[in-house]
């Protein structure tokens, strides 16, 4: 089983600044990596797939990078609405794929 | 606009069968792959399985054959049954649609989720 490890567990950043979230796979998942945002009390929302392709309607300040085992989600010009838990999900070994444990992003 | 809505009992007794339905609007269920995903309170996400109207469902092996997913094209719905439930099956259950026409493992559309509690 591929293990997905996200870091940090919690990140606190001021509005207008940049947040960098990491996701590491225990073995290569190529570029088969997605990022989801989950605001409190809501369903997850697809942000990024293919490691770097933004989903429809996602602002350009969300960007994804990486391949193989190391991936990054960068959110620039942070806004209060970005406060959420962010999950990475590998679908290279699909099904079943698997998620990381999540990074909680707090806006100061 | 694609919309998904879960429905079903919010409380199920241990050892019984959990049954949920997802009603799809704005998209024919006779295309795409349709998924169930769950999230225990305060924890992460777990894919349960998917179905396509024309093919066999596929399940997460972690559920040890307890899950059954079916589709009703006449109602534009698909359903989940999970047998022999325990407290560990307490979770918010989401239905979701694949982003692409094939089973990609990328979910672009989600229902709002429904909490199912397993308790006597």
Tab-separated table of N, CA and C in Angstrom, chain A residues 7-48:
chain	number	residue	atom	x	y	z
A	7	UNK	N	2.431	17.278	5.300
A	7	UNK	CA	3.042	18.130	6.309
A	7	UNK	C	2.904	19.594	5.910
A	8	UNK	N	2.829	20.507	6.920
A	8	UNK	CA	2.676	20.159	8.331
A	8	UNK	C	1.251	19.712	8.633
A	9	UNK	N	1.006	19.297	9.849
A	9	UNK	CA	-0.356	18.915	10.226
A	9	UNK	C	-1.253	20.143	10.301
A	10	UNK	N	-0.695	21.221	10.805
A	10	UNK	CA	-1.411	22.490	10.916
A	10	UNK	C	-0.487	23.610	10.477
A	11	UNK	N	-1.065	24.554	9.762
A	11	UNK	CA	-0.312	25.695	9.251
A	11	UNK	C	-1.116	26.953	9.520
A	12	UNK	N	-0.472	27.946	10.108
A	12	UNK	CA	-1.141	29.214	10.390
A	12	UNK	C	-0.429	30.325	9.623
A	13	UNK	N	-1.174	31.010	8.762
A	13	UNK	CA	-0.581	32.010	7.872
A	13	UNK	C	-1.469	33.256	7.861
A	14	UNK	N	-0.855	34.395	7.695
A	14	UNK	CA	-1.602	35.649	7.676
A	14	UNK	C	-2.247	35.889	6.321
A	15	UNK	N	-3.344	36.630	6.319
A	15	UNK	CA	-3.986	36.978	5.038
A	15	UNK	C	-3.008	37.697	4.121
A	16	UNK	N	-3.097	37.388	2.842
A	16	UNK	CA	-2.240	38.015	1.849
A	16	UNK	C	-0.904	37.319	1.656
A	17	UNK	N	-0.541	36.444	2.593
A	17	UNK	CA	0.718	35.727	2.469
A	17	UNK	C	0.519	34.437	1.679
A	18	UNK	N	1.617	33.670	1.580
A	18	UNK	CA	1.609	32.432	0.805
A	18	UNK	C	1.681	31.236	1.740
A	19	UNK	N	0.932	30.187	1.399
A	19	UNK	CA	0.982	28.931	2.155
A	19	UNK	C	1.526	27.829	1.253
A	20	UNK	N	2.404	27.020	1.822
A	20	UNK	CA	2.978	25.900	1.083
A	20	UNK	C	2.696	24.610	1.835
A	21	UNK	N	1.963	23.708	1.212
A	21	UNK	CA	1.577	22.437	1.810
A	21	UNK	C	2.283	21.319	1.060
A	22	UNK	N	2.743	20.333	1.811
A	22	UNK	CA	3.496	19.234	1.209
A	22	UNK	C	2.775	17.905	1.337
A	23	UNK	N	3.044	17.046	0.369
A	23	UNK	CA	2.490	15.689	0.352
A	23	UNK	C	3.580	14.776	-0.183
A	24	UNK	N	3.871	13.739	0.556
A	24	UNK	CA	4.910	12.791	0.163
A	24	UNK	C	4.320	11.399	0.042
A	25	UNK	N	4.657	10.712	-1.042
A	25	UNK	CA	4.214	9.337	-1.249
A	25	UNK	C	5.342	8.369	-0.908
A	26	UNK	N	4.983	7.216	-0.366
A	26	UNK	CA	5.988	6.229	0.037
A	26	UNK	C	6.636	5.544	-1.167
A	27	UNK	N	6.006	5.655	-2.316
A	27	UNK	CA	6.603	5.206	-3.573
A	27	UNK	C	6.018	6.062	-4.684
A	28	UNK	N	6.628	6.013	-5.845
A	28	UNK	CA	6.226	6.916	-6.912
A	28	UNK	C	4.757	6.733	-7.317
A	29	UNK	N	4.064	7.869	-7.468
A	29	UNK	CA	2.699	7.864	-7.988
A	29	UNK	C	2.636	8.641	-9.299
A	30	UNK	N	3.817	8.831	-9.918
A	30	UNK	CA	3.911	9.594	-11.159
A	30	UNK	C	3.300	10.980	-10.933
A	31	UNK	N	2.389	11.401	-11.801
A	31	UNK	CA	1.694	12.682	-11.590
A	31	UNK	C	0.231	12.465	-11.231
A	32	UNK	N	-0.089	11.264	-10.785
A	32	UNK	CA	-1.466	10.904	-10.451
A	32	UNK	C	-1.809	11.309	-9.027
A	33	UNK	N	-1.884	12.607	-8.829
A	33	UNK	CA	-2.054	13.183	-7.504
A	33	UNK	C	-3.044	14.328	-7.592
A	34	UNK	N	-4.016	14.309	-6.686
A	34	UNK	CA	-5.019	15.371	-6.628
A	34	UNK	C	-4.989	16.033	-5.258
A	35	UNK	N	-5.449	17.272	-5.233
A	35	UNK	CA	-5.612	18.008	-3.984
A	35	UNK	C	-7.085	18.391	-3.830
A	36	UNK	N	-7.592	18.225	-2.608
A	36	UNK	CA	-8.962	18.604	-2.285
A	36	UNK	C	-8.952	19.579	-1.110
A	37	UNK	N	-9.883	20.511	-1.141
A	37	UNK	CA	-10.101	21.444	-0.043
A	37	UNK	C	-11.397	21.076	0.662
A	38	UNK	N	-11.367	21.014	1.980
A	38	UNK	CA	-12.590	20.745	2.722
A	38	UNK	C	-12.785	21.806	3.801
A	39	UNK	N	-13.726	22.695	3.556
A	39	UNK	CA	-14.077	23.695	4.553
A	39	UNK	C	-14.942	23.066	5.634
A	40	UNK	N	-14.973	23.661	6.814
A	40	UNK	CA	-15.758	23.067	7.922
A	40	UNK	C	-17.209	22.827	7.530
A	41	UNK	N	-17.664	21.613	7.775
A	41	UNK	CA	-19.053	21.260	7.513
A	41	UNK	C	-19.412	21.071	6.056
A	42	UNK	N	-18.415	21.088	5.175
A	42	UNK	CA	-18.684	20.947	3.744
A	42	UNK	C	-18.036	19.696	3.174
A	43	UNK	N	-18.483	19.352	1.980
A	43	UNK	CA	-17.863	18.253	1.255
A	43	UNK	C	-16.521	18.702	0.689
A	44	UNK	N	-15.640	17.764	0.435
A	44	UNK	CA	-14.383	18.131	-0.243
A	44	UNK	C	-14.659	18.739	-1.610
A	45	UNK	N	-13.741	19.591	-2.032
A	45	UNK	CA	-13.815	20.233	-3.352
A	45	UNK	C	-12.507	19.977	-4.079
A	46	UNK	N	-12.617	19.520	-5.306
A	46	UNK	CA	-11.424	19.255	-6.105
A	46	UNK	C	-10.746	20.560	-6.479
A	47	UNK	N	-9.459	20.668	-6.155
A	47	UNK	CA	-8.669	21.843	-6.524
A	47	UNK	C	-7.749	21.561	-7.711
A	48	UNK	N	-6.979	20.496	-7.582
A	48	UNK	CA	-5.886	20.184	-8.502
A	48	UNK	C	-5.926	18.691	-8.821
